[in-house]
Amino acid sequence: MNPEFIRTICPYCGTGCGLVLKVEGGRATASYPDRENPVSRGSLCVKGWFAHEFVHHPERLRAPLLRKGDSFVEIPWKEAIALAARKLRETADAHGPNSVGGLASAKVTNEENYLFQKLIRAAFRTNNVDHCARLCHAATTVGMLQTLGSGAMTNSISDLAGADCILFIGSNAAESHPVLMGEVYKALDRGATIYVIDPRETPVAKNARRLLQINPGTDIPLLAGMMRHIVDRGLHKTDFIEKRTENFEALRTFLQAWPLDRAARETGIPESVIREVAEAYAKAENAAIVYCMGITQHACGVANVIAICDLAMLCGHVGKPYSGIYPLRGQNNVQGACDMGALPNLYPGYQPVADPAVREKFQKAWKTELSDKPGKTVTELITAAGKDIRALYIMAENPCLSDPDVNHVMECLQRLDFLVVQDIFLTETARFAHLVLPAACFAEKTGTYTNTERRFQLVHKAVEPPGAAKTDFEILCLMGEALGLAFDYTTPEEVMAEYAGLVPAYAGISFDRLERAGLQWPCPDAGHPGTRFLHGTTFTRGLGRFVVPDYTPPMEMPDAEYPYYLNTGRVFAHYHTGTMTRRSPFLNREIEAPYVEIHPADAAALGVGPGDRVRVTSRRGSIVTTARISDRVVKGSIFAPFHFTEARANVLTNPVLDPACKTPEYKVCAVKLEKDHEAEAR
Amino acid sequence: MLEQVKQKARAILERKEADGVLGLRKGPFDVIHPHVFTAPAELDALVLEPKWLFAKMARSILRDRPAPYRLAVVVRGCDERAIVELAKRGQIDRDRLPTIGYACDADQARACLCSRPYPEKLDAGTAVDGIDPFADERVKAYLGGKAAERMEKWAAQLRRCIKCYGCRNSCPICICVPCKLEDDVWVERGVIPAEMVPFHLIRAFHLSDTCVACGACQEACPVGIPLMTLQLSMRAALKRDYNYEAGLDAERKSPVLFDFIKEPRPGQQVPDWVDSAGKKP
C-alpha cells in the first residue's frame, strides 16, 4: 500500500493555511504545506507542520461516556443519543424552552455549526446558542456592524503586502497568526512603515519602526489623540467623508475633548510620538490597521473597535485593495461559526432573530416555529447555569479553561441538571459532564472552514476517527432525528446547499467551486468570483457611520493591595486551551509549562529570580506558576499565557462585560505577586 | 516534456520496474498534490508544476517499505542531487529508487538562483544554462558591502523568524534525529524569533557541505528570509578550495569529513593538526 496525500486546512488559527496530510495505513504521519493554497502559498507555522501529531493521541475519546458518580462508563451510541435527547427535551418541557442552551464551536466546520444552531433553535424554540467568539471578537461584530455594516475583515491577508503603513494594535500576530506575517514583511521590504501599539513588546515590535507601549486599556485615548491631530492638521479625507460617510460632526465634537496632551497623559506616550504615528497613517497612500484581542477583550471593547473604524474612515483607508481594517480571528473557524449563526441574536448571514421577515423565512425553511427573543450569551448562559439555565449542550468548547474567572465557571456548570459535552478529548469541561460524546477531528471529516479573510475552504477527510467516534455532523444528525427534526442530511454538501439558499451572500458557494482555491464571501451567485475587499463603492450598511467611541477605563485598576496589571494572551507553539497542541509532542516540548513574565525591576523588588515559583492572586482566585524575567513587559505589568490547565490564567481574569457585546475584560485586571514559599519549603 | 515524463513513467510501471511512481497529480477541479501512481492509466493526471521536492518524501516512503519494494520518482536537477547526497549517507538505496529526470526552464532557474537547472540523468526536456547566483542583485544585497552592514541586514531578516521549523522540515538533506535545533542546550525554547547563532547558523553549518541549493528552505519560509543566500557562500568556498559540489559525484564524499589532510587549499601548506585537547593525533 502506498501513502496517500490529502489536501486540507490547518485546524489552528484563523489564517487558514493549506496543508497536505500524508496518510499511511490509516494514520496521518506527516504534514506538508500546500503549495497551491492561496492564503498560505506553501508556508506553515510550527503548529501547521505538526498538525498531524495529536490526531492519533492515545487520549482521544473513542466511545460515549456516561457519568456514574465520579467516573465515566462507556455506553453505546444509541443509548447516548436517546439519553441526551430525552434529558434536553425533559428540561425544556419542565422549565421552559429558555432553560436549555447550546455552545457551538469555532473549531468545527461551517456545516456542523449551522446544524448545531438549527438544532437548538428549532428543537427547543430558544435562541440560547453562542460560542467562544463572544470571548474574542464579539466586539468586532457589534462595533463594525454599527460603523461599516459588516463585522468581517475588510480586505484579504495578501493585501497587507501592498500597504504603505500598518498599525498593529493589540495584536501579537507573529505568535497568534504567524504565516500572515509573511505579507507584512513583504510590505516592509517595499518600504512600508510599521507601528506596534501594545502594552507588551511583541515579536512584531522587533521589526517595527516604533513600539508604543501604552498604558493598558488606553487604546481609545491614543486613537482619539491621533484623530484629533489628523483633523487639526487637515489630513483627513474630506472628499471621502462627505461622499461615503455620515455623522462626522458628532465625531468632530467628540474629538474636542481629546487634545494631544490629554491623550499623552492617559496613554503614557509622548505627544511627538502620537503625532508621528497619526501623520504616518494619514499620509500613507494605503494603510492597514491590524488588531486582535488586545482591542476587543475590554469592557469598552466595542468602543475600541468603533474608534478604529472611525480612524480608518477619517483617512479614507477602507474600501480599497490595500487599505482596510484587519480584525484577526483567532480560531480556524470563528469567522465561520459567526457566519453560520452560532450567536444568540443572529441567524446565519447575520440576519437578526428579532426581524419578523427574517424569522418568517427561517421558520418556513426549517418548517417549525422559532423564538423571536434573542438568547443568552456564553457568559450569561454560564452565569445562569443551575438557575435559569438547567441543561447545556457544549460542542468542542472548553469554558473551564477559556472563560474568565474559571472557578466561577466550574461552580456554575456543576449546578446544571444536565450537561452534555461533545469533543475529541476529555477536556477540563468534559470532566464535569453527565454525558460525553466522542467527536472526529479535522483530519477525520469533510466540510468547510471560513478563515479570517472570509474565505470558505474545504477540508477533506484523511483518516477514520478512533474507535466509535463520529463526526459532529453525524452526531448532530442523530440528535436532530432523536429530537423530532427532519435532520436527514446524507452529506455536509447538502447542509451547504441549505444555508447557501438562506443567505444571499453565500448563494454562490458550493463544494465544487471551493475545491481549487476556496471563495471569499460575499459570493452572491454561482458565477461570482468572490470578494477580495469589502465596502468598495458603498459600505455594507450604505454610508459609513462615524460613531462616538465612549471611553471607559479598565474596570479594575492596580491598587495598594493588587499592585500589578495582568495581561493574558497566546504563545506561538500553543493554541487556546491547549487541548490539541499540548498533546502534540513537538509543540508541547517547545513550551511545556505555564509561566508568568515579570519585569526585571519588579522581580528584583520581589526577590524573584528566573524559574522561581510565584503565586499570582486576583480578587477572584490564585495560581502558582513559574517566573520568567523579561523586559517584554513594562514595569508594573505581568503577562501570563492562557493555554495551561496547571496554572489557569483565567482563574484570575475579570468577568466584567462590555455591556454592548457581553465580552469579558480579559486583557486587564489587578493582581498581586509573591514568591510561593510553599514551593520553597518543598 | 511532460509527455516524455509520462511515457517514461508508463514504461516503468508496465515493466514493473517499480511499485509506484512518486510525482504530482492534478486531480478533479485541477487540484494538485503529491501522489504515488501505481497504474499506467493514472498517469494522464501527472503534472510537473508547481515545484515540489520529493527526495525526503521518497526516503521516508522507502524506509517504511523494505525491499523488494521499489519507488520511482520524478525529479528536477536539485531533487536528483539531494538523492545523491542522501545515498552517500546511507539514507537511500538508489537501486530501489529509479529517477525520471526533467530539466527546469530558464525562468525557474532564475527564480531559484540555480546554477545547474537539470539532472545528470536527463529523461525529458532540454538542459538550459544556469545562472551565476553571485551575479544576482538579490544575492549581492546580502553578501556585498561592509561586514557591519551585512550583519545588520542579516539580523533584520532573522528577527522576522517565527520558528516554524519549515526550513529544517523542508530541507531534503536535513534528516538527523535528534535534531540540534530541538535541543534546549542550543536553542532556547518557547521564544521567537529563533536566535541567529544557535538556530540559523547551526543549521547553516550543519548543511555546509551537503546543501544542494534546491531552495526548499527559502520557499518554505513564511517570512521570506533569504536562507539560500546564507548557504551560497559555503558552497562557493567548497568549490573554490576543494573543487567539490554537493550532489554531483555519487562516489565522492564530503571533503570536510574525509579529505581535509589530503586536499588543502591550493598553494597552502598542510596545517599542523591540533585537536581541541591540544594533542596531535
PDB file of C-alpha atoms in Angstrom, chain A residues 249-499:
ATOM      1  CA  GLU A 249     -19.858  66.208  13.059  1.00  0.00           C
ATOM      2  CA  ALA A 250     -20.550  64.000  16.074  1.00  0.00           C
ATOM      3  CA  LEU A 251     -17.026  62.639  15.894  1.00  0.00           C
ATOM      4  CA  ARG A 252     -15.563  66.090  15.467  1.00  0.00           C
ATOM      5  CA  THR A 253     -17.395  67.246  18.560  1.00  0.00           C
ATOM      6  CA  PHE A 254     -16.112  64.231  20.489  1.00  0.00           C
ATOM      7  CA  LEU A 255     -12.547  64.989  19.465  1.00  0.00           C
ATOM      8  CA  GLN A 256     -12.754  68.416  21.083  1.00  0.00           C
ATOM      9  CA  ALA A 257     -12.329  66.613  24.397  1.00  0.00           C
ATOM     10  CA  TRP A 258      -9.142  64.906  23.251  1.00  0.00           C
ATOM     11  CA  PRO A 259      -6.281  67.331  22.781  1.00  0.00           C
ATOM     12  CA  LEU A 260      -2.934  65.684  22.289  1.00  0.00           C
ATOM     13  CA  ASP A 261      -1.749  66.437  25.794  1.00  0.00           C
ATOM     14  CA  ARG A 262      -4.697  64.588  27.291  1.00  0.00           C
ATOM     15  CA  ALA A 263      -4.066  61.596  25.029  1.00  0.00           C
ATOM     16  CA  ALA A 264      -0.407  61.642  26.005  1.00  0.00           C
ATOM     17  CA  ARG A 265      -1.247  61.785  29.689  1.00  0.00           C
ATOM     18  CA  GLU A 266      -3.691  58.893  29.567  1.00  0.00           C
ATOM     19  CA  THR A 267      -1.627  56.610  27.350  1.00  0.00           C
ATOM     20  CA  GLY A 268       1.827  57.421  28.660  1.00  0.00           C
ATOM     21  CA  ILE A 269       3.013  58.009  25.072  1.00  0.00           C
ATOM     22  CA  PRO A 270       4.753  61.321  24.279  1.00  0.00           C
ATOM     23  CA  GLU A 271       2.855  63.799  22.114  1.00  0.00           C
ATOM     24  CA  SER A 272       5.586  63.749  19.489  1.00  0.00           C
ATOM     25  CA  VAL A 273       5.166  60.013  19.026  1.00  0.00           C
ATOM     26  CA  ILE A 274       1.389  60.231  18.758  1.00  0.00           C
ATOM     27  CA  ARG A 275       1.846  62.925  16.115  1.00  0.00           C
ATOM     28  CA  GLU A 276       4.328  60.793  14.213  1.00  0.00           C
ATOM     29  CA  VAL A 277       2.056  57.759  14.062  1.00  0.00           C
ATOM     30  CA  ALA A 278      -1.002  59.836  13.211  1.00  0.00           C
ATOM     31  CA  GLU A 279       0.733  61.530  10.311  1.00  0.00           C
ATOM     32  CA  ALA A 280       2.299  58.322   9.023  1.00  0.00           C
ATOM     33  CA  TYR A 281      -1.117  56.668   8.910  1.00  0.00           C
ATOM     34  CA  ALA A 282      -2.998  59.627   7.477  1.00  0.00           C
ATOM     35  CA  LYS A 283      -0.451  60.465   4.790  1.00  0.00           C
ATOM     36  CA  ALA A 284       0.084  56.914   3.565  1.00  0.00           C
ATOM     37  CA  GLU A 285      -1.421  56.137   0.186  1.00  0.00           C
ATOM     38  CA  ASN A 286      -2.534  52.746   1.511  1.00  0.00           C
ATOM     39  CA  ALA A 287      -2.755  51.872   5.169  1.00  0.00           C
ATOM     40  CA  ALA A 288      -3.982  48.974   7.257  1.00  0.00           C
ATOM     41  CA  ILE A 289      -4.933  48.508  10.875  1.00  0.00           C
ATOM     42  CA  VAL A 290      -4.400  45.010  12.253  1.00  0.00           C
ATOM     43  CA  TYR A 291      -5.963  44.303  15.602  1.00  0.00           C
ATOM     44  CA  CYS A 292      -6.878  41.416  17.812  1.00  0.00           C
ATOM     45  CA  MET A 293      -7.945  40.643  21.366  1.00  0.00           C
ATOM     46  CA  GLY A 294      -5.923  43.440  22.887  1.00  0.00           C
ATOM     47  CA  ILE A 295      -8.641  45.663  21.408  1.00  0.00           C
ATOM     48  CA  THR A 296     -11.734  43.544  21.875  1.00  0.00           C
ATOM     49  CA  GLN A 297     -11.272  41.990  25.297  1.00  0.00           C
ATOM     50  CA  HIS A 298     -12.032  45.117  27.274  1.00  0.00           C
ATOM     51  CA  ALA A 299     -15.142  46.443  28.945  1.00  0.00           C
ATOM     52  CA  CYS A 300     -15.032  49.122  26.253  1.00  0.00           C
ATOM     53  CA  GLY A 301     -14.143  46.634  23.521  1.00  0.00           C
ATOM     54  CA  VAL A 302     -16.935  47.735  21.201  1.00  0.00           C
ATOM     55  CA  ALA A 303     -15.887  51.346  21.598  1.00  0.00           C
ATOM     56  CA  ASN A 304     -12.288  50.383  20.819  1.00  0.00           C
ATOM     57  CA  VAL A 305     -13.436  48.789  17.571  1.00  0.00           C
ATOM     58  CA  ILE A 306     -15.560  51.815  16.749  1.00  0.00           C
ATOM     59  CA  ALA A 307     -12.570  54.085  17.283  1.00  0.00           C
ATOM     60  CA  ILE A 308     -10.522  52.023  14.836  1.00  0.00           C
ATOM     61  CA  CYS A 309     -13.278  52.235  12.226  1.00  0.00           C
ATOM     62  CA  ASP A 310     -13.564  55.972  12.797  1.00  0.00           C
ATOM     63  CA  LEU A 311      -9.841  56.428  12.219  1.00  0.00           C
ATOM     64  CA  ALA A 312      -9.886  54.338   9.056  1.00  0.00           C
ATOM     65  CA  MET A 313     -12.865  56.206   7.612  1.00  0.00           C
ATOM     66  CA  LEU A 314     -11.410  59.559   8.628  1.00  0.00           C
ATOM     67  CA  CYS A 315      -8.367  58.871   6.456  1.00  0.00           C
ATOM     68  CA  GLY A 316     -10.208  57.047   3.679  1.00  0.00           C
ATOM     69  CA  HIS A 317      -8.276  53.867   4.422  1.00  0.00           C
ATOM     70  CA  VAL A 318     -11.078  51.421   3.785  1.00  0.00           C
ATOM     71  CA  GLY A 319     -12.806  50.165   0.653  1.00  0.00           C
ATOM     72  CA  LYS A 320      -9.598  49.895  -1.363  1.00  0.00           C
ATOM     73  CA  PRO A 321      -7.494  46.838  -2.204  1.00  0.00           C
ATOM     74  CA  TYR A 322      -4.585  47.682   0.098  1.00  0.00           C
ATOM     75  CA  SER A 323      -6.326  49.789   2.728  1.00  0.00           C
ATOM     76  CA  GLY A 324      -8.534  48.299   5.357  1.00  0.00           C
ATOM     77  CA  ILE A 325      -9.257  47.014   8.801  1.00  0.00           C
ATOM     78  CA  TYR A 326      -7.968  43.605   9.806  1.00  0.00           C
ATOM     79  CA  PRO A 327      -9.601  42.063  12.867  1.00  0.00           C
ATOM     80  CA  LEU A 328      -7.700  38.776  13.047  1.00  0.00           C
ATOM     81  CA  ARG A 329      -9.996  35.994  14.085  1.00  0.00           C
ATOM     82  CA  GLY A 330      -8.172  33.675  16.425  1.00  0.00           C
ATOM     83  CA  GLN A 331      -9.545  30.225  15.767  1.00  0.00           C
ATOM     84  CA  ASN A 332      -9.671  28.443  12.474  1.00  0.00           C
ATOM     85  CA  ASN A 333     -13.420  28.691  12.094  1.00  0.00           C
ATOM     86  CA  VAL A 334     -14.510  31.502  14.353  1.00  0.00           C
ATOM     87  CA  GLN A 335     -15.378  33.551  11.279  1.00  0.00           C
ATOM     88  CA  GLY A 336     -17.347  30.580  10.012  1.00  0.00           C
ATOM     89  CA  ALA A 337     -19.124  29.931  13.300  1.00  0.00           C
ATOM     90  CA  CYS A 338     -20.367  33.526  13.359  1.00  0.00           C
ATOM     91  CA  ASP A 339     -21.291  33.355   9.678  1.00  0.00           C
ATOM     92  CA  MET A 340     -23.365  30.250  10.409  1.00  0.00           C
ATOM     93  CA  GLY A 341     -25.380  31.991  13.085  1.00  0.00           C
ATOM     94  CA  ALA A 342     -23.870  30.414  16.195  1.00  0.00           C
ATOM     95  CA  LEU A 343     -24.900  33.591  18.015  1.00  0.00           C
ATOM     96  CA  PRO A 344     -27.916  34.287  20.228  1.00  0.00           C
ATOM     97  CA  ASN A 345     -29.214  37.255  18.264  1.00  0.00           C
ATOM     98  CA  LEU A 346     -28.318  36.378  14.674  1.00  0.00           C
ATOM     99  CA  TYR A 347     -29.317  33.660  12.236  1.00  0.00           C
ATOM    100  CA  PRO A 348     -26.850  32.586   9.524  1.00  0.00           C
ATOM    101  CA  GLY A 349     -25.638  35.511   7.455  1.00  0.00           C
ATOM    102  CA  TYR A 350     -26.003  37.940  10.358  1.00  0.00           C
ATOM    103  CA  GLN A 351     -29.766  38.078   9.914  1.00  0.00           C
ATOM    104  CA  PRO A 352     -31.396  39.280  13.162  1.00  0.00           C
ATOM    105  CA  VAL A 353     -33.662  36.889  15.061  1.00  0.00           C
ATOM    106  CA  ALA A 354     -35.782  39.854  16.099  1.00  0.00           C
ATOM    107  CA  ASP A 355     -36.603  40.774  12.493  1.00  0.00           C
ATOM    108  CA  PRO A 356     -40.074  39.334  11.707  1.00  0.00           C
ATOM    109  CA  ALA A 357     -39.423  38.931   7.973  1.00  0.00           C
ATOM    110  CA  VAL A 358     -36.163  37.117   8.613  1.00  0.00           C
ATOM    111  CA  ARG A 359     -37.715  34.881  11.224  1.00  0.00           C
ATOM    112  CA  GLU A 360     -40.546  34.047   8.871  1.00  0.00           C
ATOM    113  CA  LYS A 361     -38.034  32.988   6.232  1.00  0.00           C
ATOM    114  CA  PHE A 362     -36.259  30.634   8.612  1.00  0.00           C
ATOM    115  CA  GLN A 363     -39.492  29.262  10.059  1.00  0.00           C
ATOM    116  CA  LYS A 364     -40.595  28.398   6.567  1.00  0.00           C
ATOM    117  CA  ALA A 365     -37.266  26.851   5.623  1.00  0.00           C
ATOM    118  CA  TRP A 366     -36.975  24.851   8.827  1.00  0.00           C
ATOM    119  CA  LYS A 367     -40.700  24.018   8.997  1.00  0.00           C
ATOM    120  CA  THR A 368     -41.041  24.989  12.618  1.00  0.00           C
ATOM    121  CA  GLU A 369     -41.814  27.928  14.867  1.00  0.00           C
ATOM    122  CA  LEU A 370     -38.891  29.947  16.183  1.00  0.00           C
ATOM    123  CA  SER A 371     -38.383  32.243  19.126  1.00  0.00           C
ATOM    124  CA  ASP A 372     -38.306  35.972  18.433  1.00  0.00           C
ATOM    125  CA  LYS A 373     -36.327  36.716  21.565  1.00  0.00           C
ATOM    126  CA  PRO A 374     -32.522  36.944  21.404  1.00  0.00           C
ATOM    127  CA  GLY A 375     -30.954  34.327  23.636  1.00  0.00           C
ATOM    128  CA  LYS A 376     -28.266  34.388  26.260  1.00  0.00           C
ATOM    129  CA  THR A 377     -24.588  34.829  25.507  1.00  0.00           C
ATOM    130  CA  VAL A 378     -21.858  32.387  26.619  1.00  0.00           C
ATOM    131  CA  THR A 379     -21.104  34.395  29.700  1.00  0.00           C
ATOM    132  CA  GLU A 380     -24.782  34.762  30.533  1.00  0.00           C
ATOM    133  CA  LEU A 381     -25.508  31.080  29.902  1.00  0.00           C
ATOM    134  CA  ILE A 382     -22.795  30.048  32.289  1.00  0.00           C
ATOM    135  CA  THR A 383     -23.697  32.516  34.985  1.00  0.00           C
ATOM    136  CA  ALA A 384     -27.321  31.387  34.747  1.00  0.00           C
ATOM    137  CA  ALA A 385     -26.382  27.693  34.851  1.00  0.00           C
ATOM    138  CA  GLY A 386     -28.351  25.895  37.503  1.00  0.00           C
ATOM    139  CA  LYS A 387     -30.796  28.800  37.734  1.00  0.00           C
ATOM    140  CA  ASP A 388     -32.492  29.958  34.541  1.00  0.00           C
ATOM    141  CA  ILE A 389     -30.394  27.501  32.526  1.00  0.00           C
ATOM    142  CA  ARG A 390     -30.839  23.885  33.536  1.00  0.00           C
ATOM    143  CA  ALA A 391     -29.262  21.988  30.636  1.00  0.00           C
ATOM    144  CA  LEU A 392     -26.365  22.778  28.327  1.00  0.00           C
ATOM    145  CA  TYR A 393     -25.099  21.107  25.185  1.00  0.00           C
ATOM    146  CA  ILE A 394     -21.437  22.041  24.585  1.00  0.00           C
ATOM    147  CA  MET A 395     -19.764  21.182  21.281  1.00  0.00           C
ATOM    148  CA  ALA A 396     -15.947  21.379  21.163  1.00  0.00           C
ATOM    149  CA  GLU A 397     -15.669  24.298  23.570  1.00  0.00           C
ATOM    150  CA  ASN A 398     -13.734  24.377  26.807  1.00  0.00           C
ATOM    151  CA  PRO A 399     -15.101  27.175  29.027  1.00  0.00           C
ATOM    152  CA  CYS A 400     -13.400  25.682  32.092  1.00  0.00           C
ATOM    153  CA  LEU A 401     -10.170  26.992  30.652  1.00  0.00           C
ATOM    154  CA  SER A 402     -11.218  29.664  28.162  1.00  0.00           C
ATOM    155  CA  ASP A 403     -13.721  31.728  30.134  1.00  0.00           C
ATOM    156  CA  PRO A 404     -12.773  34.394  32.673  1.00  0.00           C
ATOM    157  CA  ASP A 405     -12.972  33.572  36.378  1.00  0.00           C
ATOM    158  CA  VAL A 406     -12.918  29.824  35.750  1.00  0.00           C
ATOM    159  CA  ASN A 407     -13.559  28.914  39.369  1.00  0.00           C
ATOM    160  CA  HIS A 408     -16.917  30.588  38.947  1.00  0.00           C
ATOM    161  CA  VAL A 409     -17.436  28.763  35.646  1.00  0.00           C
ATOM    162  CA  MET A 410     -16.819  25.398  37.257  1.00  0.00           C
ATOM    163  CA  GLU A 411     -19.193  26.179  40.109  1.00  0.00           C
ATOM    164  CA  CYS A 412     -21.911  27.149  37.655  1.00  0.00           C
ATOM    165  CA  LEU A 413     -21.529  24.127  35.414  1.00  0.00           C
ATOM    166  CA  GLN A 414     -21.783  21.804  38.385  1.00  0.00           C
ATOM    167  CA  ARG A 415     -25.201  23.235  39.181  1.00  0.00           C
ATOM    168  CA  LEU A 416     -26.693  22.078  35.886  1.00  0.00           C
ATOM    169  CA  ASP A 417     -29.276  19.310  35.823  1.00  0.00           C
ATOM    170  CA  PHE A 418     -27.720  18.026  32.623  1.00  0.00           C
ATOM    171  CA  LEU A 419     -24.515  18.785  30.755  1.00  0.00           C
ATOM    172  CA  VAL A 420     -23.556  17.037  27.534  1.00  0.00           C
ATOM    173  CA  VAL A 421     -20.120  17.715  26.028  1.00  0.00           C
ATOM    174  CA  GLN A 422     -19.103  16.671  22.523  1.00  0.00           C
ATOM    175  CA  ASP A 423     -15.348  16.833  21.909  1.00  0.00           C
ATOM    176  CA  ILE A 424     -12.260  14.970  20.738  1.00  0.00           C
ATOM    177  CA  PHE A 425     -10.544  14.769  24.143  1.00  0.00           C
ATOM    178  CA  LEU A 426     -11.810  14.655  27.702  1.00  0.00           C
ATOM    179  CA  THR A 427     -11.335  18.382  28.250  1.00  0.00           C
ATOM    180  CA  GLU A 428     -11.433  20.226  31.539  1.00  0.00           C
ATOM    181  CA  THR A 429     -15.068  20.991  30.756  1.00  0.00           C
ATOM    182  CA  ALA A 430     -15.951  17.460  29.691  1.00  0.00           C
ATOM    183  CA  ARG A 431     -14.879  16.225  33.109  1.00  0.00           C
ATOM    184  CA  PHE A 432     -17.944  17.957  34.553  1.00  0.00           C
ATOM    185  CA  ALA A 433     -20.348  16.498  32.017  1.00  0.00           C
ATOM    186  CA  HIS A 434     -23.076  13.987  32.640  1.00  0.00           C
ATOM    187  CA  LEU A 435     -22.570  12.659  29.141  1.00  0.00           C
ATOM    188  CA  VAL A 436     -19.564  12.918  26.832  1.00  0.00           C
ATOM    189  CA  LEU A 437     -19.846  12.282  23.102  1.00  0.00           C
ATOM    190  CA  PRO A 438     -16.643  11.417  21.169  1.00  0.00           C
ATOM    191  CA  ALA A 439     -16.139  13.515  18.063  1.00  0.00           C
ATOM    192  CA  ALA A 440     -13.933  13.390  14.991  1.00  0.00           C
ATOM    193  CA  CYS A 441     -11.167  15.950  14.495  1.00  0.00           C
ATOM    194  CA  PHE A 442     -10.273  17.986  11.410  1.00  0.00           C
ATOM    195  CA  ALA A 443      -8.400  15.140   9.738  1.00  0.00           C
ATOM    196  CA  GLU A 444     -11.410  12.854  10.072  1.00  0.00           C
ATOM    197  CA  LYS A 445     -14.131  14.900   8.417  1.00  0.00           C
ATOM    198  CA  THR A 446     -15.170  16.690   5.269  1.00  0.00           C
ATOM    199  CA  GLY A 447     -16.629  20.171   5.316  1.00  0.00           C
ATOM    200  CA  THR A 448     -15.652  23.817   5.176  1.00  0.00           C
ATOM    201  CA  TYR A 449     -13.932  26.367   7.362  1.00  0.00           C
ATOM    202  CA  THR A 450     -14.009  30.111   6.793  1.00  0.00           C
ATOM    203  CA  ASN A 451     -10.800  31.935   7.593  1.00  0.00           C
ATOM    204  CA  THR A 452     -10.353  35.443   8.874  1.00  0.00           C
ATOM    205  CA  GLU A 453     -10.422  36.897   5.328  1.00  0.00           C
ATOM    206  CA  ARG A 454     -13.908  35.416   4.714  1.00  0.00           C
ATOM    207  CA  ARG A 455     -12.631  32.551   2.561  1.00  0.00           C
ATOM    208  CA  PHE A 456     -14.616  29.324   2.612  1.00  0.00           C
ATOM    209  CA  GLN A 457     -12.100  26.478   2.268  1.00  0.00           C
ATOM    210  CA  LEU A 458     -12.655  22.748   2.001  1.00  0.00           C
ATOM    211  CA  VAL A 459     -11.326  20.259   4.489  1.00  0.00           C
ATOM    212  CA  HIS A 460     -11.127  16.682   3.305  1.00  0.00           C
ATOM    213  CA  LYS A 461     -11.308  13.562   5.385  1.00  0.00           C
ATOM    214  CA  ALA A 462      -7.908  11.892   5.553  1.00  0.00           C
ATOM    215  CA  VAL A 463      -8.307   9.193   8.214  1.00  0.00           C
ATOM    216  CA  GLU A 464     -11.047   7.429  10.153  1.00  0.00           C
ATOM    217  CA  PRO A 465     -11.894   8.670  13.633  1.00  0.00           C
ATOM    218  CA  PRO A 466     -10.740   6.450  16.501  1.00  0.00           C
ATOM    219  CA  GLY A 467     -12.958   3.753  17.941  1.00  0.00           C
ATOM    220  CA  ALA A 468     -16.620   4.659  17.725  1.00  0.00           C
ATOM    221  CA  ALA A 469     -16.069   8.414  17.460  1.00  0.00           C
ATOM    222  CA  LYS A 470     -18.273  10.150  14.895  1.00  0.00           C
ATOM    223  CA  THR A 471     -18.097  13.436  13.066  1.00  0.00           C
ATOM    224  CA  ASP A 472     -20.007  16.261  14.680  1.00  0.00           C
ATOM    225  CA  PHE A 473     -22.124  16.214  11.531  1.00  0.00           C
ATOM    226  CA  GLU A 474     -23.184  12.622  12.149  1.00  0.00           C
ATOM    227  CA  ILE A 475     -23.807  13.239  15.826  1.00  0.00           C
ATOM    228  CA  LEU A 476     -25.927  16.302  15.121  1.00  0.00           C
ATOM    229  CA  CYS A 477     -27.979  14.422  12.543  1.00  0.00           C
ATOM    230  CA  LEU A 478     -28.635  11.696  15.103  1.00  0.00           C
ATOM    231  CA  MET A 479     -29.554  14.274  17.727  1.00  0.00           C
ATOM    232  CA  GLY A 480     -31.820  16.089  15.309  1.00  0.00           C
ATOM    233  CA  GLU A 481     -33.675  12.912  14.439  1.00  0.00           C
ATOM    234  CA  ALA A 482     -33.943  11.957  18.108  1.00  0.00           C
ATOM    235  CA  LEU A 483     -35.475  15.361  18.849  1.00  0.00           C
ATOM    236  CA  GLY A 484     -38.043  15.005  16.102  1.00  0.00           C
ATOM    237  CA  LEU A 485     -36.470  17.205  13.447  1.00  0.00           C
ATOM    238  CA  ALA A 486     -36.029  16.253   9.823  1.00  0.00           C
ATOM    239  CA  PHE A 487     -32.235  16.150  10.021  1.00  0.00           C
ATOM    240  CA  ASP A 488     -31.974  13.681   7.186  1.00  0.00           C
ATOM    241  CA  TYR A 489     -28.802  15.032   5.621  1.00  0.00           C
ATOM    242  CA  THR A 490     -26.611  12.489   3.900  1.00  0.00           C
ATOM    243  CA  THR A 491     -23.571  14.703   3.375  1.00  0.00           C
ATOM    244  CA  PRO A 492     -22.234  18.059   4.553  1.00  0.00           C
ATOM    245  CA  GLU A 493     -22.709  19.219   0.980  1.00  0.00           C
ATOM    246  CA  GLU A 494     -26.473  19.072   1.489  1.00  0.00           C
ATOM    247  CA  VAL A 495     -26.117  21.291   4.535  1.00  0.00           C
ATOM    248  CA  MET A 496     -24.154  23.812   2.498  1.00  0.00           C
ATOM    249  CA  ALA A 497     -26.861  23.843  -0.152  1.00  0.00           C
ATOM    250  CA  GLU A 498     -29.367  24.649   2.584  1.00  0.00           C
ATOM    251  CA  TYR A 499     -27.519  27.584   4.109  1.00  0.00           C
TER     252      TYR A 499
END
